[in-house]
Every structure is written in structure tokens, then in C-alpha cells.
XYZ file of C-alpha atoms in Angstrom:
100
model
C 73.190 111.943 135.963
C 69.616 113.239 135.885
C 70.707 116.202 133.751
C 72.208 113.863 131.166
C 68.977 111.847 130.933
C 66.947 115.074 130.696
C 68.966 116.366 127.744
C 68.880 112.957 126.037
C 65.094 112.923 126.315
C 64.858 116.518 125.145
C 67.083 115.761 122.138
C 65.023 112.688 121.243
C 61.774 114.640 121.379
C 63.172 117.562 119.414
C 64.744 115.309 116.776
C 61.546 113.332 116.329
C 59.490 116.503 115.961
C 61.847 118.156 113.471
C 62.511 115.097 111.322
C 58.842 114.087 111.448
C 57.819 117.542 110.235
C 60.365 117.412 107.408
C 59.135 113.954 106.394
C 55.481 115.019 106.410
C 56.131 118.220 104.441
C 58.246 116.465 101.820
C 55.610 113.769 101.384
C 52.832 116.349 101.138
C 54.798 118.306 98.524
C 55.699 115.327 96.314
C 53.076 112.709 97.191
C 49.814 111.962 95.400
C 47.837 114.147 97.789
C 46.842 113.903 101.391
C 49.091 113.091 104.281
C 51.173 110.031 105.077
C 48.266 108.251 106.793
C 46.338 108.234 103.492
C 49.042 106.066 101.926
C 47.402 102.876 103.209
C 44.148 103.672 101.374
C 45.734 104.383 97.979
C 45.553 101.868 95.144
C 47.177 101.347 91.774
C 49.501 103.941 90.299
C 48.731 106.487 93.006
C 49.879 103.976 95.633
C 53.162 103.438 93.771
C 53.629 107.218 93.520
C 52.866 107.590 97.218
C 55.354 104.911 98.214
C 58.003 106.471 95.971
C 57.356 109.909 97.524
C 57.548 108.409 101.030
C 60.829 106.628 100.266
C 62.306 109.803 98.770
C 61.220 111.843 101.803
C 62.666 109.220 104.151
C 65.951 109.285 102.238
C 66.180 113.077 102.668
C 65.457 112.786 106.394
C 68.112 110.109 106.935
C 70.750 112.006 104.935
C 69.905 115.138 106.924
C 70.312 113.176 110.155
C 73.630 111.745 108.955
C 74.900 115.237 108.110
C 73.825 116.494 111.516
C 75.595 113.602 113.270
C 78.759 114.236 111.236
C 78.700 117.898 112.268
C 78.149 116.908 115.913
C 81.116 114.492 115.730
C 83.349 117.231 114.321
C 82.302 119.597 117.081
C 82.852 116.902 119.714
C 86.404 116.389 118.461
C 87.100 120.046 119.185
C 86.139 119.720 122.852
C 89.065 119.837 125.273
C 90.146 116.498 126.666
C 90.013 115.791 130.404
C 93.171 117.027 132.080
C 94.201 119.108 129.065
C 95.533 122.459 130.260
C 96.342 123.903 126.832
C 94.616 127.245 126.545
C 93.644 127.327 130.217
C 94.672 130.231 132.393
C 97.832 129.608 134.405
C 97.308 129.293 138.157
C 98.404 132.357 140.148
C 102.033 132.229 141.239
C 102.784 132.182 144.917
C 105.047 134.974 146.069
C 107.846 134.576 148.539
C 107.287 136.411 151.830
C 109.505 139.436 152.116
C 111.889 139.318 155.086
C 111.699 142.415 157.227
């Protein structure tokens, strides 16, 4: 059970780091300048442009996450079911003792 929690925590941290980096880079590339924290200090048209850039970057991140979850679901469907012996090696056959 501890291993499951470890990998859940690791996946959360990795997902946050990757998607946060994508969000920040997209905003920096298409925003009015500066990073996401500067959005609160913007005014007028630059603020509207910043909000639009942030929304567009967020949309890309969520669609990327949805695509990743869809791929994970497809891969999970390919996992063998519990008790499924299809494709597993057959157990060794027992041989009859030879009478002398």
C-alpha cells in the first residue's frame, strides 16, 4: 500500500512540474511580457492580452492532460485481467512414474 501512495505522490509532483512549466512557457511566449505573477499588476489592454494569453495557455495544458489521460486509459485496457491465463506459460505437466 505504501508503494501505491509513493507512486501517486510522485505522479502528482511530476505532473504539476511538467504542466506548470508548459503553462509558464506558453504564457511567456504569447503574453504581454513578464511571467504569470506580473498579470496582477497589468492594466488596460495589456491586462486583457495577459488574461487571454493565460486562458489560451491553460486550455493547451488541460487538452494535453486530457490526451495523456486518454492514452493512459487505452494502455490500462490492454493490461491483463486478474485470473486471465491467456498468453501465460502453461504449468509444467506432471509425469507418471515409470514402473520398474
